[in-house]
PDB file of N, CA and C in Angstrom:
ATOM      1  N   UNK A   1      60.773  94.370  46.388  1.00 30.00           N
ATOM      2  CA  UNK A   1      61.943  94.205  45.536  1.00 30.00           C
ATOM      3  C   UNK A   1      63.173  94.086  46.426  1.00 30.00           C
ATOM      4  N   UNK A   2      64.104  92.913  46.073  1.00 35.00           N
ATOM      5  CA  UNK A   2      65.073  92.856  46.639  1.00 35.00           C
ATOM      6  C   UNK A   2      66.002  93.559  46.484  1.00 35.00           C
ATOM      7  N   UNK A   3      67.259  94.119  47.564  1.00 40.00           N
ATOM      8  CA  UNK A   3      67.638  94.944  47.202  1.00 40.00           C
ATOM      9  C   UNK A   3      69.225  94.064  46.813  1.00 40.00           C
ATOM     10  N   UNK A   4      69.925  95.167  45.499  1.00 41.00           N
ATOM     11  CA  UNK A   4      70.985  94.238  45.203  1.00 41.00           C
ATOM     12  C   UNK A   4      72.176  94.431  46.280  1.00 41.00           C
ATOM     13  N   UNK A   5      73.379  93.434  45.886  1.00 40.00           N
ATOM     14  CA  UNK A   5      74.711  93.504  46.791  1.00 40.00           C
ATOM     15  C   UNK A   5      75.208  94.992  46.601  1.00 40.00           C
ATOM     16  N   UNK A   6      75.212  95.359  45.651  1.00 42.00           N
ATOM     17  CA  UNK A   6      75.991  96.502  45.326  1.00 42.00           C
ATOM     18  C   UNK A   6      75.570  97.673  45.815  1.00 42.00           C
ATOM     19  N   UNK A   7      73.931  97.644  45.912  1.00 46.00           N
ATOM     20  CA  UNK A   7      72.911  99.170  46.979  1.00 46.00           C
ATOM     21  C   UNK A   7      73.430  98.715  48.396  1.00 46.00           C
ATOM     22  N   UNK A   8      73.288  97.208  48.488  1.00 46.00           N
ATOM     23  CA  UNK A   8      73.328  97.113  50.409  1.00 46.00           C
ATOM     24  C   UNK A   8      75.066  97.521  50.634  1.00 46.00           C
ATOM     25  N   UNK A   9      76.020  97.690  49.751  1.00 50.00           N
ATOM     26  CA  UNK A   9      77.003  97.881  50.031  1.00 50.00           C
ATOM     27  C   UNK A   9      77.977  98.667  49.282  1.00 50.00           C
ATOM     28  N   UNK A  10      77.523 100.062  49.367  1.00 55.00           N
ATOM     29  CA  UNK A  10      78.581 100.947  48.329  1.00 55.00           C
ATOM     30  C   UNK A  10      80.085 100.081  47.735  1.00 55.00           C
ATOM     31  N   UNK A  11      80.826  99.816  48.518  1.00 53.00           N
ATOM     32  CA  UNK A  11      81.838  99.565  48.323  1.00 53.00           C
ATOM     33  C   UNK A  11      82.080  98.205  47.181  1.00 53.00           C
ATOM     34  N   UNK A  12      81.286  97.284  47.637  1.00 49.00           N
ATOM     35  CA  UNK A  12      81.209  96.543  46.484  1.00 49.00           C
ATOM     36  C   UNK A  12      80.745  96.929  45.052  1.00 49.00           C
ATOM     37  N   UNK A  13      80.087  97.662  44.964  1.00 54.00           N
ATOM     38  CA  UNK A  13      79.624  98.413  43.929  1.00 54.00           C
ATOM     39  C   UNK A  13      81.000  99.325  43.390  1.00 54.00           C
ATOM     40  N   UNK A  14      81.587  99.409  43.868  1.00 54.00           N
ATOM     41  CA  UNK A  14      82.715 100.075  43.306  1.00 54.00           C
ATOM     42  C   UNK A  14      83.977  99.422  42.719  1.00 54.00           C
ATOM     43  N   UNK A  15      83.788  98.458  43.722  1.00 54.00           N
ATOM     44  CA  UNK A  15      85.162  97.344  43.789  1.00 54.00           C
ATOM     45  C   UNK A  15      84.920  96.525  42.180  1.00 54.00           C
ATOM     46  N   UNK A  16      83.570  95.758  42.254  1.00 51.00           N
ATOM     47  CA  UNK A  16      83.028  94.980  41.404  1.00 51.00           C
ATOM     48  C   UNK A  16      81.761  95.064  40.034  1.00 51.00           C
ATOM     49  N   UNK A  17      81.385  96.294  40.709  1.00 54.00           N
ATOM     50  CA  UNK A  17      79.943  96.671  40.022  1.00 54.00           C
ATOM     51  C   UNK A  17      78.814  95.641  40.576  1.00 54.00           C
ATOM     52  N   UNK A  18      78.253  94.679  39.459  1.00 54.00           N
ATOM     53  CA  UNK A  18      76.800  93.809  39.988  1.00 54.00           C
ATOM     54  C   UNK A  18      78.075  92.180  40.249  1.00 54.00           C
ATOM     55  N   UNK A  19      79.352  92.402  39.705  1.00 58.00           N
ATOM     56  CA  UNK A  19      79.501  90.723  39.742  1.00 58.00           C
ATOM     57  C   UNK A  19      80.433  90.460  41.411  1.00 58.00           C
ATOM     58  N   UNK A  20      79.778  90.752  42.410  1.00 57.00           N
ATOM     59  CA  UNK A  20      80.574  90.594  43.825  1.00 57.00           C
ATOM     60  C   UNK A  20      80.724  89.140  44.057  1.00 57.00           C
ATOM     61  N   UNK A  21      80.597  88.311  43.238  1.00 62.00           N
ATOM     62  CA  UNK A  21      80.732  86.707  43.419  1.00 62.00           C
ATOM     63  C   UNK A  21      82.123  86.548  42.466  1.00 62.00           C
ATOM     64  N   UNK A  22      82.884  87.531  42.050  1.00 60.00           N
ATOM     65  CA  UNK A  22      83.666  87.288  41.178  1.00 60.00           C
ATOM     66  C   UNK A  22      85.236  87.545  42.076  1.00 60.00           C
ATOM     67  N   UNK A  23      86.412  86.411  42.121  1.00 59.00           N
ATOM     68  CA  UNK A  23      87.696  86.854  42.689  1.00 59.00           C
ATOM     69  C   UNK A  23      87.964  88.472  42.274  1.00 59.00           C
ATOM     70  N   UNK A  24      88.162  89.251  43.249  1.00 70.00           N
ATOM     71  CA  UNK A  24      88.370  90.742  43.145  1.00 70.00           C
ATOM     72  C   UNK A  24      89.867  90.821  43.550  1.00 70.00           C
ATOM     73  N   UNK A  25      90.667  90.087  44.243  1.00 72.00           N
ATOM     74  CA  UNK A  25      92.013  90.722  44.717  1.00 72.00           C
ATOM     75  C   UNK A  25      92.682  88.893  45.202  1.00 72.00           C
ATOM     76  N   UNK A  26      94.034  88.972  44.295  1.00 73.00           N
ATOM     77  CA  UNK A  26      94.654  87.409  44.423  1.00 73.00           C
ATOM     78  C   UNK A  26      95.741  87.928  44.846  1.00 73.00           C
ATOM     79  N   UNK A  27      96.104  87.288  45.772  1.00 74.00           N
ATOM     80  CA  UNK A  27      97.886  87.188  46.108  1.00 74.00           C
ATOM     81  C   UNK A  27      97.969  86.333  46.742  1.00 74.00           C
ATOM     82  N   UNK A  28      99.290  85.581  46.574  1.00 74.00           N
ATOM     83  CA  UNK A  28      99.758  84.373  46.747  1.00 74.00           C
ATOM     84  C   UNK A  28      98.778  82.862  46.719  1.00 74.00           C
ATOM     85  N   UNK A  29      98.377  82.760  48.027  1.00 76.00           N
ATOM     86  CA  UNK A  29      97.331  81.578  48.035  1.00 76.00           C
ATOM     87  C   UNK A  29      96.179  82.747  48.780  1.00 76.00           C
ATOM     88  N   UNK A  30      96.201  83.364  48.499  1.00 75.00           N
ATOM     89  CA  UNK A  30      94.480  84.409  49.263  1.00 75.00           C
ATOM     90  C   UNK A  30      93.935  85.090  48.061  1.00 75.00           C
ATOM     91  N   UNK A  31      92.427  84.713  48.184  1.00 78.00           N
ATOM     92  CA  UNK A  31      91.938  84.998  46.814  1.00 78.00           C
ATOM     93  C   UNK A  31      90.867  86.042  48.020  1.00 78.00           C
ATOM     94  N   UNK A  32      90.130  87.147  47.887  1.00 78.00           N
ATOM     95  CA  UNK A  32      88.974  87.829  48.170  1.00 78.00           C
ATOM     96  C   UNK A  32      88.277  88.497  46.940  1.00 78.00           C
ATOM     97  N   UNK A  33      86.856  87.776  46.986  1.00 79.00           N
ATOM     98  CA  UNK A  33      85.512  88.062  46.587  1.00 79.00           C
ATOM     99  C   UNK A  33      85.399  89.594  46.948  1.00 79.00           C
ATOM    100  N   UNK A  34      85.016  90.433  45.777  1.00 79.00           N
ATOM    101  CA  UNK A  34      84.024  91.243  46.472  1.00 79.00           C
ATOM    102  C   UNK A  34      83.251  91.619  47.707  1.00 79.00           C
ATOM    103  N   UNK A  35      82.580  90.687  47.708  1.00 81.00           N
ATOM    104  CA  UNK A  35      81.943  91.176  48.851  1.00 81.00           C
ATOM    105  C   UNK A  35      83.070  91.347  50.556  1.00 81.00           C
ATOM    106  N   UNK A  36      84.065  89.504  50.031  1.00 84.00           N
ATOM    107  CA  UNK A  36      85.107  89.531  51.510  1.00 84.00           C
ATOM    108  C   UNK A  36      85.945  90.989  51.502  1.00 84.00           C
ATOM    109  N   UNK A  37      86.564  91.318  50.560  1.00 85.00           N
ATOM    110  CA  UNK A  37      87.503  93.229  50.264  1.00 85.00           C
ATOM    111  C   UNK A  37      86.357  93.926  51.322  1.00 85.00           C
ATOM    112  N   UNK A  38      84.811  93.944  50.600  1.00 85.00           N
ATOM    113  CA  UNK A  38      84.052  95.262  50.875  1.00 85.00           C
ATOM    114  C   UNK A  38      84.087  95.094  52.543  1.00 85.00           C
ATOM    115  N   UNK A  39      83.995  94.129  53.108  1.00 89.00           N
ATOM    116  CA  UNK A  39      83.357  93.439  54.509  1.00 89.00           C
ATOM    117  C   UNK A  39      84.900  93.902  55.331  1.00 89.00           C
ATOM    118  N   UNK A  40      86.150  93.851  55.026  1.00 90.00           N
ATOM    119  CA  UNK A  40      87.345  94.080  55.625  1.00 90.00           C
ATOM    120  C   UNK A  40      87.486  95.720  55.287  1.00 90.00           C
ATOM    121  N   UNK A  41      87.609  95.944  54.211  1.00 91.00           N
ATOM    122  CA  UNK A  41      87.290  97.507  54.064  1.00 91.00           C
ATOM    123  C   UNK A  41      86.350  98.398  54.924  1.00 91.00           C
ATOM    124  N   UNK A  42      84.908  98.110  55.346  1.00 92.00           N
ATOM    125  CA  UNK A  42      84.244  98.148  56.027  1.00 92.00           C
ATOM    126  C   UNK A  42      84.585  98.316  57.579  1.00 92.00           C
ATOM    127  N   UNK A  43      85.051  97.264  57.889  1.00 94.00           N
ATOM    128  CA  UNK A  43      85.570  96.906  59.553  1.00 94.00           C
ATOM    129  C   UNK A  43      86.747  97.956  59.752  1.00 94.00           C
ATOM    130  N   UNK A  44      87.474  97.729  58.454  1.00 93.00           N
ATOM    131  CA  UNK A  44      89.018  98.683  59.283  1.00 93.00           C
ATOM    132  C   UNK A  44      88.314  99.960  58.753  1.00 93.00           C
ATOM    133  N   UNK A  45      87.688 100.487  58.277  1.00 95.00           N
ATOM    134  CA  UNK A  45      86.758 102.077  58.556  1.00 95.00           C
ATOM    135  C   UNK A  45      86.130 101.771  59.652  1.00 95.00           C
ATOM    136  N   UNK A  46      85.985 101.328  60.058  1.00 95.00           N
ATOM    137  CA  UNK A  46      85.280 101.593  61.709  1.00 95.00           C
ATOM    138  C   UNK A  46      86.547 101.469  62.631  1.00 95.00           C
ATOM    139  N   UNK A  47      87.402 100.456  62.587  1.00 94.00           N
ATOM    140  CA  UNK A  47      88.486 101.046  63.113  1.00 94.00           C
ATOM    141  C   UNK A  47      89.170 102.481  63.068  1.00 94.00           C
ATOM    142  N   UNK A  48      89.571 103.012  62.110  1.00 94.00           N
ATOM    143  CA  UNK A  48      89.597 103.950  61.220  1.00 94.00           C
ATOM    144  C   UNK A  48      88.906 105.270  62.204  1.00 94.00           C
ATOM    145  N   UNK A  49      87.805 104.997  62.487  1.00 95.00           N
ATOM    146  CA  UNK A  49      86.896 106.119  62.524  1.00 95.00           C
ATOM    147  C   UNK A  49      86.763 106.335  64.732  1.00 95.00           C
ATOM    148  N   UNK A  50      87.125 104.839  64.941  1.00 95.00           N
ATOM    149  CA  UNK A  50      87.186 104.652  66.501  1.00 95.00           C
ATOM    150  C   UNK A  50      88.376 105.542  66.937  1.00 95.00           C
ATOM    151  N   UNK A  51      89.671 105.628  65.895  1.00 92.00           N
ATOM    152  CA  UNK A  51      91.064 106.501  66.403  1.00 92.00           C
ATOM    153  C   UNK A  51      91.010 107.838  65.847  1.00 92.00           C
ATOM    154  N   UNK A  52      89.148 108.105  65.404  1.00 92.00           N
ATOM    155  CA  UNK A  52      89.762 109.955  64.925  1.00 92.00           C
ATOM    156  C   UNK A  52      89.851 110.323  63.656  1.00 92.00           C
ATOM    157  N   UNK A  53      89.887 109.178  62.974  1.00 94.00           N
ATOM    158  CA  UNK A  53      89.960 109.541  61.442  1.00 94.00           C
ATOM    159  C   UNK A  53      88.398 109.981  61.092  1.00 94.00           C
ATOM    160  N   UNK A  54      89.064 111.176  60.516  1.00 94.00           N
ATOM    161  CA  UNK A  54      87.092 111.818  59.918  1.00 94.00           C
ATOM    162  C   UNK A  54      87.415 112.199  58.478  1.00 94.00           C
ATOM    163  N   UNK A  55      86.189 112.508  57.833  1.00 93.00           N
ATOM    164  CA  UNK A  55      86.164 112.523  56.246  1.00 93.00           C
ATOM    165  C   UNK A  55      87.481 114.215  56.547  1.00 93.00           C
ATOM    166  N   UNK A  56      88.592 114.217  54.929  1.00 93.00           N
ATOM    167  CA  UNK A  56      89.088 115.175  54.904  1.00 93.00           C
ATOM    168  C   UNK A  56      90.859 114.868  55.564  1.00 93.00           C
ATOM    169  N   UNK A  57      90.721 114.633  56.468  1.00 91.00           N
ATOM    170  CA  UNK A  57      92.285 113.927  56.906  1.00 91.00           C
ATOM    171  C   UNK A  57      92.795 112.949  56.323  1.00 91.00           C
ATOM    172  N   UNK A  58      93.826 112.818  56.788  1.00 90.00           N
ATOM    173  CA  UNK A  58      94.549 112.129  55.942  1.00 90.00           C
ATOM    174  C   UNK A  58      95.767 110.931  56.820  1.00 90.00           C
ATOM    175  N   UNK A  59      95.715 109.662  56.121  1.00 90.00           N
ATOM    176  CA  UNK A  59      96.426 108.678  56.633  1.00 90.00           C
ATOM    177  C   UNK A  59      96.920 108.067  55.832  1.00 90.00           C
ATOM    178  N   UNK A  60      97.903 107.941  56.708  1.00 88.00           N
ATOM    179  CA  UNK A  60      99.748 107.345  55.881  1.00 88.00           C
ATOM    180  C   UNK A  60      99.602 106.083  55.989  1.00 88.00           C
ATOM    181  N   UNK A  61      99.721 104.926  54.772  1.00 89.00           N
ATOM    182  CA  UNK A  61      99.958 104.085  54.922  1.00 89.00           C
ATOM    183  C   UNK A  61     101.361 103.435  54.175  1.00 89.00           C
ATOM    184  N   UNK A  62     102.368 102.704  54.984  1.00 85.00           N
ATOM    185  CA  UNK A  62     103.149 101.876  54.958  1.00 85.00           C
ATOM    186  C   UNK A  62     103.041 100.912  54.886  1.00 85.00           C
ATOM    187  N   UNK A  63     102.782 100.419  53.688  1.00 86.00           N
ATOM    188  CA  UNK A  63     102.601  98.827  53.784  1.00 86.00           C
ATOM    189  C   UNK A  63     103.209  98.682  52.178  1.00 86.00           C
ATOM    190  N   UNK A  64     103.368  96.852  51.964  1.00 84.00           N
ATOM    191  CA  UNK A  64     103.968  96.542  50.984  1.00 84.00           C
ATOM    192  C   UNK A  64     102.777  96.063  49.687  1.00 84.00           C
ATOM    193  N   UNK A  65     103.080  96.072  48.815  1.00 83.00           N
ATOM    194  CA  UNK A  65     101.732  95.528  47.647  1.00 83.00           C
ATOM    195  C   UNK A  65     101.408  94.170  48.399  1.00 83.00           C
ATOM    196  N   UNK A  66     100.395  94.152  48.657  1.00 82.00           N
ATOM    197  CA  UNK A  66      99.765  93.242  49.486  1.00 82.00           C
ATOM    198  C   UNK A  66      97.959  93.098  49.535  1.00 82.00           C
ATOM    199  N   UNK A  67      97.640  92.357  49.925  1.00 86.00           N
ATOM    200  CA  UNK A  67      96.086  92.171  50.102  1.00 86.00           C
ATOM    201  C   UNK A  67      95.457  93.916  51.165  1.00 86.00           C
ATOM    202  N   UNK A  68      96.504  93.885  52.639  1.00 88.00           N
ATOM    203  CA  UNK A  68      96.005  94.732  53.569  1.00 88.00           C
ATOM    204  C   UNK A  68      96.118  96.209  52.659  1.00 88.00           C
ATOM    205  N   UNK A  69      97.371  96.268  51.697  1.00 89.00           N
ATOM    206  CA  UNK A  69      97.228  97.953  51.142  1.00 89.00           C
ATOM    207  C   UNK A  69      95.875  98.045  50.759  1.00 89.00           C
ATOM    208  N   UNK A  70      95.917  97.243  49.679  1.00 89.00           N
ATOM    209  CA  UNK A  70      93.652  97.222  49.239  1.00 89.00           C
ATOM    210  C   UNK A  70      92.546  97.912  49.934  1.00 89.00           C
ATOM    211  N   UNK A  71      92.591  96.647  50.932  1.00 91.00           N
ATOM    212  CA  UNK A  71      91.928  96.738  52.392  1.00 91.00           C
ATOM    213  C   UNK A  71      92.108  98.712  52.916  1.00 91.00           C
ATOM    214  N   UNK A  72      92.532  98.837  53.074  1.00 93.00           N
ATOM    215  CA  UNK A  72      93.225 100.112  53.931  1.00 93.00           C
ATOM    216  C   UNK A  72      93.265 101.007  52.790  1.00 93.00           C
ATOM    217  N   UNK A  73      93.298 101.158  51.764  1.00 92.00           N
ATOM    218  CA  UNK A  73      92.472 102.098  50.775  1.00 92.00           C
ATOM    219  C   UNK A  73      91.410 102.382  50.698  1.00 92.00           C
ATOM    220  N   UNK A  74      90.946 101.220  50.464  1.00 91.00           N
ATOM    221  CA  UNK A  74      89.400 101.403  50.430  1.00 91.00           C
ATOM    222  C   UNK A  74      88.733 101.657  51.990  1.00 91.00           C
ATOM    223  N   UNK A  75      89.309 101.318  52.900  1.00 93.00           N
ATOM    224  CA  UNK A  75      88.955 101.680  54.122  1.00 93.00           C
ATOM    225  C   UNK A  75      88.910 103.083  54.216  1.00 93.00           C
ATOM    226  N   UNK A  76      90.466 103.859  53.652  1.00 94.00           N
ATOM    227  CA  UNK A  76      90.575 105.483  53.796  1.00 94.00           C
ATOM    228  C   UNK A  76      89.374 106.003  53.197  1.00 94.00           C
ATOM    229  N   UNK A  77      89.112 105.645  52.070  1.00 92.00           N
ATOM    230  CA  UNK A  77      87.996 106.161  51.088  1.00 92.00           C
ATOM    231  C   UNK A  77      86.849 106.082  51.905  1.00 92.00           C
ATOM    232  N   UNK A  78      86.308 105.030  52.293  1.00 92.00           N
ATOM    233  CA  UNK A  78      85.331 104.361  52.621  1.00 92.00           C
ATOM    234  C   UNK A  78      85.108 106.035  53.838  1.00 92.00           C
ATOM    235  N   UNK A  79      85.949 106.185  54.751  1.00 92.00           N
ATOM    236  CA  UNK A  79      85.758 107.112  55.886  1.00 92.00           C
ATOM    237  C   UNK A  79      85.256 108.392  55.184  1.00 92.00           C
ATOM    238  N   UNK A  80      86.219 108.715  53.968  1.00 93.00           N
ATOM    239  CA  UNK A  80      86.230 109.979  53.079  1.00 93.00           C
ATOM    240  C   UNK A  80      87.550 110.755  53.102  1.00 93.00           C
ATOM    241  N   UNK A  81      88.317 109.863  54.510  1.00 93.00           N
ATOM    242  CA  UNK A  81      89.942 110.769  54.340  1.00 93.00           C
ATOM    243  C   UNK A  81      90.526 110.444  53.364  1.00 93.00           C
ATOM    244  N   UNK A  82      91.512 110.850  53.460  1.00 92.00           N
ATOM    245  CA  UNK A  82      92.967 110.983  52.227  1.00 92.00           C
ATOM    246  C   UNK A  82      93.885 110.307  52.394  1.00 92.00           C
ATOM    247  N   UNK A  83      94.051 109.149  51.713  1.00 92.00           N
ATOM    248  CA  UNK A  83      94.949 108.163  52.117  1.00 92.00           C
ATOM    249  C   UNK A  83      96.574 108.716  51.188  1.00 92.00           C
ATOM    250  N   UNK A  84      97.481 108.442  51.950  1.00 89.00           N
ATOM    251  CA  UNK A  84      99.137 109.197  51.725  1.00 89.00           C
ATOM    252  C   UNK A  84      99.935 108.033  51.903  1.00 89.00           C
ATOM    253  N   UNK A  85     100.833 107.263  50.500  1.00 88.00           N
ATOM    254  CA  UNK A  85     100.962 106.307  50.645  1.00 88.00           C
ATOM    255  C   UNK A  85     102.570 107.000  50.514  1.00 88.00           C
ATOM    256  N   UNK A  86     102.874 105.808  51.948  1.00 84.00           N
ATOM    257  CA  UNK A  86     104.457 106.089  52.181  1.00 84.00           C
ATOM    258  C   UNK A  86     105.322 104.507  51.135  1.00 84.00           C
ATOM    259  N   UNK A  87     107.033 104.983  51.450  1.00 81.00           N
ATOM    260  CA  UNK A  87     107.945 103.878  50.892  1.00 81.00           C
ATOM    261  C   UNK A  87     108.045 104.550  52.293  1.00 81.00           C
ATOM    262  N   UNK A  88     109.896 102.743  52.707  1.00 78.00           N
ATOM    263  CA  UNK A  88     110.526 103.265  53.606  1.00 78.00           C
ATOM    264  C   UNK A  88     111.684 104.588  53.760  1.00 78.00           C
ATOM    265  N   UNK A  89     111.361 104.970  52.384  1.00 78.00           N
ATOM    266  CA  UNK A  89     112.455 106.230  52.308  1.00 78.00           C
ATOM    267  C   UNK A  89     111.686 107.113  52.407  1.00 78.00           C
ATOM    268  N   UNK A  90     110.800 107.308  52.280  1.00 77.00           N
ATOM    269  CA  UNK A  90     109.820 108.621  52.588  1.00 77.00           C
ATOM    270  C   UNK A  90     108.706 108.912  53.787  1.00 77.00           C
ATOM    271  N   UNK A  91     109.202 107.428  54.478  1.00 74.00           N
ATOM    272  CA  UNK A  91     108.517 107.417  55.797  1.00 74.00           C
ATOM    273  C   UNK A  91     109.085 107.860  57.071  1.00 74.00           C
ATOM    274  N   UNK A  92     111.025 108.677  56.614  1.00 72.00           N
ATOM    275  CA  UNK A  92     111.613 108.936  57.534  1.00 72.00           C
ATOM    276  C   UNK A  92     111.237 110.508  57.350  1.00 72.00           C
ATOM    277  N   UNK A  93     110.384 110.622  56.629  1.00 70.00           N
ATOM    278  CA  UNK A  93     110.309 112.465  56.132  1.00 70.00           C
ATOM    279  C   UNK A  93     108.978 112.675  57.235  1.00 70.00           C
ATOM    280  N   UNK A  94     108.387 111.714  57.637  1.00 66.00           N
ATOM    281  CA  UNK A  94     106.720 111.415  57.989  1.00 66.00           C
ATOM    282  C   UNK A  94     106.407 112.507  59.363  1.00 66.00           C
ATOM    283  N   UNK A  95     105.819 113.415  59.663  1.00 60.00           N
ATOM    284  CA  UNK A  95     105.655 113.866  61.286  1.00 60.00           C
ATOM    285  C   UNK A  95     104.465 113.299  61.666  1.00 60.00           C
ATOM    286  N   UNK A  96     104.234 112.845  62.659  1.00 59.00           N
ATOM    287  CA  UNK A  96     103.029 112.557  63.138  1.00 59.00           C
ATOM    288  C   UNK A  96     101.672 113.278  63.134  1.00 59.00           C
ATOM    289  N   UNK A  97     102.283 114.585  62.825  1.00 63.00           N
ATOM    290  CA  UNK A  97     100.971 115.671  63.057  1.00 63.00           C
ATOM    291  C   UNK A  97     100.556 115.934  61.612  1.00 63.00           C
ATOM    292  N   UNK A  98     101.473 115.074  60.801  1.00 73.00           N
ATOM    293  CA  UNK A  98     101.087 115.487  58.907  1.00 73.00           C
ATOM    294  C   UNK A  98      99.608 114.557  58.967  1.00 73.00           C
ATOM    295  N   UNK A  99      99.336 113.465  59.753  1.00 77.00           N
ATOM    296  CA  UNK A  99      98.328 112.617  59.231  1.00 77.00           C
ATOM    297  C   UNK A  99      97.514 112.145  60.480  1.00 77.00           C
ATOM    298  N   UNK A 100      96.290 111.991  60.554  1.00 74.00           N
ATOM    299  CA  UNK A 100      95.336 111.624  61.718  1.00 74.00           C
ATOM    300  C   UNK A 100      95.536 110.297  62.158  1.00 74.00           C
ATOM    301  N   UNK A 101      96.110 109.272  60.988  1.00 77.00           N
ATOM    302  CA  UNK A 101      96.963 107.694  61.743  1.00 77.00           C
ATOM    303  C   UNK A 101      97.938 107.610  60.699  1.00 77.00           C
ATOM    304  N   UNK A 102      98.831 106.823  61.100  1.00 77.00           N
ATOM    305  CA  UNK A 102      99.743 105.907  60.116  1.00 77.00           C
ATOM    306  C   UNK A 102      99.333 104.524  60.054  1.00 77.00           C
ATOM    307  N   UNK A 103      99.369 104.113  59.319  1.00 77.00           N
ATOM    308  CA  UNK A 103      99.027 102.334  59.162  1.00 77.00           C
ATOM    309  C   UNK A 103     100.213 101.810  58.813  1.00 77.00           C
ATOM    310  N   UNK A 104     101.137 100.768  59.583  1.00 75.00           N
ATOM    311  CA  UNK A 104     102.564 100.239  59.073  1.00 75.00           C
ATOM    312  C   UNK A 104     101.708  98.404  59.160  1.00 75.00           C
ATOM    313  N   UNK A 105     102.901  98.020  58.129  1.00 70.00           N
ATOM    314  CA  UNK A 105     102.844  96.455  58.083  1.00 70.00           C
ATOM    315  C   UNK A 105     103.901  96.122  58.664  1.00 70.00           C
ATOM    316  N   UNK A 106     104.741  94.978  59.359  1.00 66.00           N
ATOM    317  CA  UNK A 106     105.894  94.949  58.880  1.00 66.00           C
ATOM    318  C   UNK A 106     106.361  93.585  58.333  1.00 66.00           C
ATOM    319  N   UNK A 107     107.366  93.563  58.127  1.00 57.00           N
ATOM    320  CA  UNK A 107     107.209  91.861  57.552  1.00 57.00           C
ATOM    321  C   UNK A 107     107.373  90.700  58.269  1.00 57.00           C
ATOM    322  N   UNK A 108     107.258  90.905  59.327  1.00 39.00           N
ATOM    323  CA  UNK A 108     107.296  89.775  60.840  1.00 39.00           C
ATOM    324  C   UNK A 108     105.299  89.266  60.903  1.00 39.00           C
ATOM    325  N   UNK A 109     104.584  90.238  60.096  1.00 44.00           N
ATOM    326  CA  UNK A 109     103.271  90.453  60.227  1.00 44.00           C
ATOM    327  C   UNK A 109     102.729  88.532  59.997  1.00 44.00           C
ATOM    328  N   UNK A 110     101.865  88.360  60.504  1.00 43.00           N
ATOM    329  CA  UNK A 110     101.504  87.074  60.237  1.00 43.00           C
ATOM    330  C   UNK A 110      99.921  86.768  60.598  1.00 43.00           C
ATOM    331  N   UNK A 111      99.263  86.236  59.908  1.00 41.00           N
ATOM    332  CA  UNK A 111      97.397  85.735  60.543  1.00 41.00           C
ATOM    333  C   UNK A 111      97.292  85.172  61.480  1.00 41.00           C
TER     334      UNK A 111
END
């Protein structure tokens, strides 16, 4: 028995349930599938996990409503830490030692 998208990949299973062929996250001209979210979610938890982040901690992210906030949620989850979502007014309150990373965007950011 084959096994489905959603067993070989928790995250899609969460994102989508059984339909991972279905647009899951649109902005502007970038559309991601299910499965593309679970596969970037995936990678930046291993990033994630290469700088120290372990299930239980917690990371600040700065970023704007965007495709990468998604990404980097489900990444926090994905590890098991606690994702702590900053504005720029509450990112001047931030100590470094409150969170195991910060994640910033900024808007110079480009592919």
């Amino acid at each position: 028995m084959s096994e489905s998208t959603s067993d070989a990949n928790p995250a899609v299973g969460i994102i989508m349930g059984s339909r991972s062929d279905w647009p899951t996250l649109k902005a502007a001209a970038e559309v991601l599938e299910a499965l593309d979210l679970a596969d970037h979610a995936d990678r930046f938890a291993t990033a994630l996990t290469a700088l120290g982040v372990t299930a239980g901690t917690r990371v600040s992210l700065l970023l704007p409503n965007c495709p990468q906030l998604v990404i980097a949620l489900f990444a926090v989850w994905r590890v098991g830490a606690q994702a702590q979502l900053l504005t720029p007014k509450t990112a001047n309150r931030l100590s470094r030692r409150d969170s195991a990373a910060v994640v910033v965007l900024d808007h110079w950011y480009a592919d």
